[in-house]
mmCIF file of N, CA and C in Angstrom:
data_model
loop_
_atom_site.group_PDB
_atom_site.id
_atom_site.type_symbol
_atom_site.label_atom_id
_atom_site.label_comp_id
_atom_site.label_asym_id
_atom_site.label_seq_id
_atom_site.Cartn_x
_atom_site.Cartn_y
_atom_site.Cartn_z
ATOM 1 N N UNK I 1 -16.284 -3.582 -20.453
ATOM 2 C CA UNK I 1 -16.459 -4.109 -18.758
ATOM 3 C C UNK I 1 -17.337 -4.226 -18.433
ATOM 4 N N UNK I 2 -17.867 -5.891 -18.175
ATOM 5 C CA UNK I 2 -18.879 -6.376 -17.889
ATOM 6 C C UNK I 2 -18.799 -7.084 -16.369
ATOM 7 N N UNK I 3 -19.765 -7.033 -15.755
ATOM 8 C CA UNK I 3 -19.889 -7.978 -14.393
ATOM 9 C C UNK I 3 -20.607 -9.336 -14.496
ATOM 10 N N UNK I 4 -20.106 -9.976 -14.051
ATOM 11 C CA UNK I 4 -20.963 -11.490 -14.460
ATOM 12 C C UNK I 4 -21.445 -11.584 -13.137
ATOM 13 N N UNK I 5 -20.914 -11.412 -11.728
ATOM 14 C CA UNK I 5 -21.210 -11.738 -10.723
ATOM 15 C C UNK I 5 -21.760 -10.204 -9.764
ATOM 16 N N UNK I 6 -23.086 -10.676 -8.468
ATOM 17 C CA UNK I 6 -22.735 -9.440 -7.582
ATOM 18 C C UNK I 6 -20.928 -8.896 -7.048
ATOM 19 N N UNK I 7 -20.298 -9.730 -6.934
ATOM 20 C CA UNK I 7 -18.964 -9.408 -6.532
ATOM 21 C C UNK I 7 -18.249 -8.565 -7.410
ATOM 22 N N UNK I 8 -18.802 -9.289 -9.122
ATOM 23 C CA UNK I 8 -17.685 -8.399 -9.936
ATOM 24 C C UNK I 8 -18.534 -7.134 -10.206
ATOM 25 N N UNK I 9 -19.601 -7.413 -10.095
ATOM 26 C CA UNK I 9 -20.250 -5.481 -9.819
ATOM 27 C C UNK I 9 -20.375 -4.654 -9.127
ATOM 28 N N UNK I 10 -19.861 -4.985 -7.880
ATOM 29 C CA UNK I 10 -19.386 -4.257 -6.736
ATOM 30 C C UNK I 10 -17.772 -3.892 -6.305
ATOM 31 N N UNK I 11 -17.185 -4.976 -7.500
ATOM 32 C CA UNK I 11 -15.624 -4.107 -7.800
ATOM 33 C C UNK I 11 -15.458 -3.188 -8.310
ATOM 34 N N UNK I 12 -16.647 -3.310 -9.787
ATOM 35 C CA UNK I 12 -16.694 -2.711 -10.860
ATOM 36 C C UNK I 12 -17.237 -1.045 -10.271
ATOM 37 N N UNK I 13 -18.185 -1.097 -9.098
ATOM 38 C CA UNK I 13 -18.518 0.402 -8.522
ATOM 39 C C UNK I 13 -16.923 1.375 -8.323
ATOM 40 N N UNK I 14 -16.226 0.150 -7.450
ATOM 41 C CA UNK I 14 -15.331 1.166 -6.715
ATOM 42 C C UNK I 14 -14.263 1.363 -8.035
ATOM 43 N N UNK I 15 -14.617 1.127 -9.289
ATOM 44 C CA UNK I 15 -13.500 1.691 -10.137
ATOM 45 C C UNK I 15 -13.838 3.079 -10.889
ATOM 46 N N UNK I 16 -15.407 3.569 -10.584
ATOM 47 C CA UNK I 16 -16.005 4.190 -10.958
ATOM 48 C C UNK I 16 -15.073 5.825 -10.684
ATOM 49 N N UNK I 17 -15.034 6.757 -11.699
ATOM 50 C CA UNK I 17 -14.433 7.948 -11.444
ATOM 51 C C UNK I 17 -15.200 8.969 -11.270
ATOM 52 N N UNK I 18 -16.387 9.012 -11.540
ATOM 53 C CA UNK I 18 -17.160 9.860 -11.020
ATOM 54 C C UNK I 18 -18.553 9.080 -10.381
ATOM 55 N N UNK I 19 -18.961 10.545 -9.434
ATOM 56 C CA UNK I 19 -20.222 9.822 -8.543
ATOM 57 C C UNK I 19 -21.287 9.780 -9.472
ATOM 58 N N UNK I 20 -21.950 8.557 -9.796
ATOM 59 C CA UNK I 20 -23.614 8.755 -10.183
ATOM 60 C C UNK I 20 -24.784 9.522 -9.257
ATOM 61 N N UNK I 21 -25.485 9.688 -10.001
ATOM 62 C CA UNK I 21 -26.255 10.667 -9.511
ATOM 63 C C UNK I 21 -27.022 9.797 -8.345
ATOM 64 N N UNK I 22 -27.748 10.720 -7.139
ATOM 65 C CA UNK I 22 -27.790 10.088 -6.071
ATOM 66 C C UNK I 22 -28.866 9.000 -6.229
ATOM 67 N N UNK I 23 -30.229 9.599 -7.356
ATOM 68 C CA UNK I 23 -31.127 8.572 -7.610
ATOM 69 C C UNK I 23 -30.511 7.402 -8.145
ATOM 70 N N UNK I 24 -29.262 7.162 -8.956
ATOM 71 C CA UNK I 24 -28.858 6.569 -9.033
ATOM 72 C C UNK I 24 -28.227 5.409 -7.694
ATOM 73 N N UNK I 25 -27.651 6.022 -7.108
ATOM 74 C CA UNK I 25 -27.231 5.680 -6.160
ATOM 75 C C UNK I 25 -27.661 5.087 -5.241
ATOM 76 N N UNK I 26 -29.202 5.447 -5.099
ATOM 77 C CA UNK I 26 -30.418 5.334 -3.758
ATOM 78 C C UNK I 26 -30.815 3.711 -4.740
ATOM 79 N N UNK I 27 -30.796 3.892 -5.888
ATOM 80 C CA UNK I 27 -31.281 2.328 -6.585
ATOM 81 C C UNK I 27 -30.706 1.328 -6.301
ATOM 82 N N UNK I 28 -29.221 1.624 -6.495
ATOM 83 C CA UNK I 28 -28.082 0.841 -6.495
ATOM 84 C C UNK I 28 -28.391 -0.024 -4.826
ATOM 85 N N UNK I 29 -28.377 1.071 -3.823
ATOM 86 C CA UNK I 29 -28.491 0.785 -2.325
ATOM 87 C C UNK I 29 -29.894 -0.077 -2.411
ATOM 88 N N UNK I 30 -30.762 0.256 -2.896
ATOM 89 C CA UNK I 30 -32.054 -0.491 -2.913
ATOM 90 C C UNK I 30 -31.757 -2.045 -3.520
ATOM 91 N N UNK I 31 -31.603 -1.746 -4.633
ATOM 92 C CA UNK I 31 -31.203 -3.600 -5.291
ATOM 93 C C UNK I 31 -30.260 -4.364 -4.457
ATOM 94 N N UNK I 32 -29.012 -3.992 -3.776
ATOM 95 C CA UNK I 32 -27.774 -4.556 -3.021
ATOM 96 C C UNK I 32 -28.578 -4.783 -2.135
ATOM 97 N N UNK I 33 -29.398 -4.032 -1.303
ATOM 98 C CA UNK I 33 -29.791 -4.772 0.173
ATOM 99 C C UNK I 33 -30.619 -5.801 -0.150
ATOM 100 N N UNK I 34 -31.825 -5.486 -1.568
ATOM 101 C CA UNK I 34 -32.555 -6.792 -1.594
ATOM 102 C C UNK I 34 -31.852 -7.613 -2.348
ATOM 103 N N UNK I 35 -31.020 -7.803 -2.861
ATOM 104 C CA UNK I 35 -30.340 -8.619 -3.463
ATOM 105 C C UNK I 35 -29.506 -9.747 -2.231
ATOM 106 N N UNK I 36 -28.930 -8.780 -1.208
ATOM 107 C CA UNK I 36 -28.283 -9.723 -0.045
ATOM 108 C C UNK I 36 -29.154 -9.913 1.327
ATOM 109 N N UNK I 37 -30.026 -9.224 1.134
ATOM 110 C CA UNK I 37 -31.133 -9.402 2.675
ATOM 111 C C UNK I 37 -32.684 -9.652 2.355
ATOM 112 N N UNK I 38 -33.148 -9.313 1.201
ATOM 113 C CA UNK I 38 -34.408 -9.664 0.858
ATOM 114 C C UNK I 38 -35.182 -8.233 1.367
ATOM 115 N N UNK I 39 -36.501 -9.061 1.530
ATOM 116 C CA UNK I 39 -37.629 -7.464 1.802
ATOM 117 C C UNK I 39 -37.026 -7.265 3.255
ATOM 118 N N UNK I 40 -37.136 -5.753 3.194
ATOM 119 C CA UNK I 40 -37.030 -4.733 4.293
ATOM 120 C C UNK I 40 -37.439 -4.847 5.212
ATOM 121 N N UNK I 41 -37.548 -5.424 6.237
ATOM 122 C CA UNK I 41 -38.298 -5.549 7.564
ATOM 123 C C UNK I 41 -37.597 -4.788 8.834
ATOM 124 N N UNK I 42 -37.129 -3.832 8.327
ATOM 125 C CA UNK I 42 -36.361 -2.716 9.292
ATOM 126 C C UNK I 42 -37.048 -2.020 9.908
ATOM 127 N N UNK I 43 -36.857 -1.036 11.009
ATOM 128 C CA UNK I 43 -37.926 -0.121 11.466
ATOM 129 C C UNK I 43 -37.727 1.328 10.864
ATOM 130 N N UNK I 44 -38.418 2.167 10.082
ATOM 131 C CA UNK I 44 -38.224 3.183 9.493
ATOM 132 C C UNK I 44 -37.452 4.290 10.522
ATOM 133 N N UNK I 45 -36.518 4.787 9.836
ATOM 134 C CA UNK I 45 -35.653 5.736 10.557
ATOM 135 C C UNK I 45 -36.500 6.616 10.978
ATOM 136 N N UNK I 46 -36.329 7.549 11.982
ATOM 137 C CA UNK I 46 -37.059 8.376 12.499
ATOM 138 C C UNK I 46 -36.342 10.005 12.716
ATOM 139 N N UNK I 47 -37.253 10.809 13.091
ATOM 140 C CA UNK I 47 -36.776 12.228 12.946
ATOM 141 C C UNK I 47 -36.311 12.653 11.403
ATOM 142 N N UNK I 48 -35.544 13.463 11.857
ATOM 143 C CA UNK I 48 -34.784 14.368 10.430
ATOM 144 C C UNK I 48 -33.217 13.884 9.721
ATOM 145 N N UNK I 49 -33.720 12.471 10.126
ATOM 146 C CA UNK I 49 -32.197 11.805 9.449
ATOM 147 C C UNK I 49 -32.752 11.488 7.307
ATOM 148 N N UNK I 50 -32.694 12.565 6.734
ATOM 149 C CA UNK I 50 -33.407 12.487 5.788
ATOM 150 C C UNK I 50 -32.620 11.064 4.949
ATOM 151 N N UNK I 51 -31.171 11.456 5.042
ATOM 152 C CA UNK I 51 -30.429 10.219 3.939
ATOM 153 C C UNK I 51 -30.849 8.960 4.268
ATOM 154 N N UNK I 52 -30.960 8.515 5.868
ATOM 155 C CA UNK I 52 -31.571 7.300 6.248
ATOM 156 C C UNK I 52 -32.621 6.801 5.344
ATOM 157 N N UNK I 53 -33.776 7.749 5.905
ATOM 158 C CA UNK I 53 -34.580 7.888 5.248
ATOM 159 C C UNK I 53 -34.809 7.648 3.888
ATOM 160 N N UNK I 54 -34.272 8.533 2.789
ATOM 161 C CA UNK I 54 -33.966 7.825 1.611
ATOM 162 C C UNK I 54 -33.374 6.368 1.344
ATOM 163 N N UNK I 55 -32.771 6.154 2.122
ATOM 164 C CA UNK I 55 -31.677 4.806 1.698
ATOM 165 C C UNK I 55 -33.197 3.678 2.361
ATOM 166 N N UNK I 56 -33.825 3.977 3.076
ATOM 167 C CA UNK I 56 -34.701 2.859 3.716
ATOM 168 C C UNK I 56 -35.668 2.561 2.784
ATOM 169 N N UNK I 57 -36.264 4.122 2.546
ATOM 170 C CA UNK I 57 -37.643 4.055 0.914
ATOM 171 C C UNK I 57 -37.057 3.724 -0.394
ATOM 172 N N UNK I 58 -35.406 3.573 -0.417
ATOM 173 C CA UNK I 58 -34.757 2.817 -1.792
ATOM 174 C C UNK I 58 -35.019 1.189 -1.624
ATOM 175 N N UNK I 59 -34.745 0.838 -0.609
ATOM 176 C CA UNK I 59 -35.099 -0.671 -0.241
ATOM 177 C C UNK I 59 -36.339 -1.072 -0.171
ATOM 178 N N UNK I 60 -37.069 -0.411 0.498
ATOM 179 C CA UNK I 60 -38.609 -0.739 0.537
ATOM 180 C C UNK I 60 -39.158 -0.538 -0.665
ATOM 181 N N UNK I 61 -38.502 0.030 -1.725
ATOM 182 C CA UNK I 61 -39.340 0.085 -3.157
ATOM 183 C C UNK I 61 -39.005 -1.361 -3.243
ATOM 184 N N UNK I 62 -37.853 -2.125 -3.226
ATOM 185 C CA UNK I 62 -37.641 -3.005 -3.916
ATOM 186 C C UNK I 62 -38.864 -4.818 -3.175
ATOM 187 N N UNK I 63 -39.408 -4.505 -2.527
ATOM 188 C CA UNK I 63 -39.885 -5.079 -1.942
ATOM 189 C C UNK I 63 -41.186 -6.213 -2.193
ATOM 190 N N UNK I 64 -40.829 -7.523 -2.218
ATOM 191 C CA UNK I 64 -41.294 -8.447 -2.930
ATOM 192 C C UNK I 64 -40.097 -9.386 -4.865
ATOM 193 N N UNK I 65 -39.266 -8.362 -4.627
ATOM 194 C CA UNK I 65 -38.345 -8.858 -6.133
ATOM 195 C C UNK I 65 -37.365 -10.174 -5.059
ATOM 196 N N UNK I 66 -37.440 -10.896 -5.405
ATOM 197 C CA UNK I 66 -36.497 -12.016 -5.377
ATOM 198 C C UNK I 66 -34.941 -11.487 -5.023
ATOM 199 N N UNK I 67 -34.360 -12.097 -4.174
ATOM 200 C CA UNK I 67 -32.574 -12.032 -4.307
ATOM 201 C C UNK I 67 -32.037 -11.970 -5.748
ATOM 202 N N UNK I 68 -32.813 -12.912 -5.947
ATOM 203 C CA UNK I 68 -32.163 -13.299 -7.585
ATOM 204 C C UNK I 68 -32.233 -12.289 -8.819
ATOM 205 N N UNK I 69 -33.661 -11.715 -8.685
ATOM 206 C CA UNK I 69 -34.047 -10.476 -9.582
ATOM 207 C C UNK I 69 -33.277 -9.360 -9.130
ATOM 208 N N UNK I 70 -33.063 -8.966 -8.113
ATOM 209 C CA UNK I 70 -32.357 -7.926 -7.489
ATOM 210 C C UNK I 70 -30.833 -8.152 -7.958
ATOM 211 N N UNK I 71 -30.408 -9.136 -7.646
ATOM 212 C CA UNK I 71 -28.780 -9.264 -8.047
ATOM 213 C C UNK I 71 -29.312 -8.593 -9.937
ATOM 214 N N UNK I 72 -29.331 -9.764 -10.502
ATOM 215 C CA UNK I 72 -29.652 -9.086 -11.678
ATOM 216 C C UNK I 72 -29.588 -8.044 -12.178
ATOM 217 N N UNK I 73 -30.724 -7.405 -11.654
ATOM 218 C CA UNK I 73 -30.684 -5.716 -11.871
ATOM 219 C C UNK I 73 -29.926 -5.064 -11.479
ATOM 220 N N UNK I 74 -29.032 -5.078 -10.462
ATOM 221 C CA UNK I 74 -28.178 -4.584 -9.500
ATOM 222 C C UNK I 74 -27.233 -4.313 -10.658
ATOM 223 N N UNK I 75 -26.655 -5.728 -11.231
ATOM 224 C CA UNK I 75 -25.591 -6.224 -12.188
ATOM 225 C C UNK I 75 -25.961 -5.398 -13.583
ATOM 226 N N UNK I 76 -27.145 -5.367 -14.173
ATOM 227 C CA UNK I 76 -27.208 -4.752 -14.881
ATOM 228 C C UNK I 76 -27.216 -2.665 -14.843
ATOM 229 N N UNK I 77 -27.313 -2.472 -13.717
ATOM 230 C CA UNK I 77 -27.462 -0.937 -13.335
ATOM 231 C C UNK I 77 -25.916 -0.523 -13.280
ATOM 232 N N UNK I 78 -25.243 -1.533 -12.533
ATOM 233 C CA UNK I 78 -23.655 -1.457 -12.452
ATOM 234 C C UNK I 78 -23.272 -1.039 -13.959
ATOM 235 N N UNK I 79 -23.325 -2.121 -15.041
ATOM 236 C CA UNK I 79 -22.805 -2.433 -16.194
ATOM 237 C C UNK I 79 -22.925 -0.637 -17.281
ATOM 238 N N UNK I 80 -24.364 -0.701 -16.651
ATOM 239 C CA UNK I 80 -24.878 0.465 -17.588
ATOM 240 C C UNK I 80 -24.482 1.813 -16.823
ATOM 241 N N UNK I 81 -24.271 1.915 -15.914
ATOM 242 C CA UNK I 81 -23.277 3.043 -15.064
ATOM 243 C C UNK I 81 -21.843 3.199 -15.475
ATOM 244 N N UNK I 82 -21.327 2.095 -15.878
ATOM 245 C CA UNK I 82 -20.056 1.538 -16.074
ATOM 246 C C UNK I 82 -19.757 2.248 -17.032
ATOM 247 N N UNK I 83 -20.582 2.728 -17.885
ATOM 248 C CA UNK I 83 -20.818 2.821 -19.530
ATOM 249 C C UNK I 83 -20.115 4.543 -19.336
ATOM 250 N N UNK I 84 -20.345 5.306 -18.573
ATOM 251 C CA UNK I 84 -20.120 6.669 -18.137
ATOM 252 C C UNK I 84 -19.693 6.915 -16.956
ATOM 253 N N UNK I 85 -19.618 6.274 -16.265
ATOM 254 C CA UNK I 85 -18.567 6.541 -15.600
ATOM 255 C C UNK I 85 -17.390 6.093 -15.263
ATOM 256 N N UNK I 86 -16.390 5.195 -15.993
ATOM 257 C CA UNK I 86 -15.473 4.521 -15.576
ATOM 258 C C UNK I 86 -14.312 5.411 -16.334
#
């Protein structure tokens, strides 16, 4: 099973029977946000919201990638994860 588009890849993640590692989930999040919104221009979350900070940083790490490049990498990562999570 292989995704051809971002929509295919998103649908494929919903078929995962086990949850990917936090590292993989954050990478997926960062690539998805970069693919759909571009560079992270939002304010850094404050306080002790560690989950929000991790997601913010995951997206920030993708800064400078084109939406097309981020989409391609997202699809590749989902395809790779689908081999062990479906």
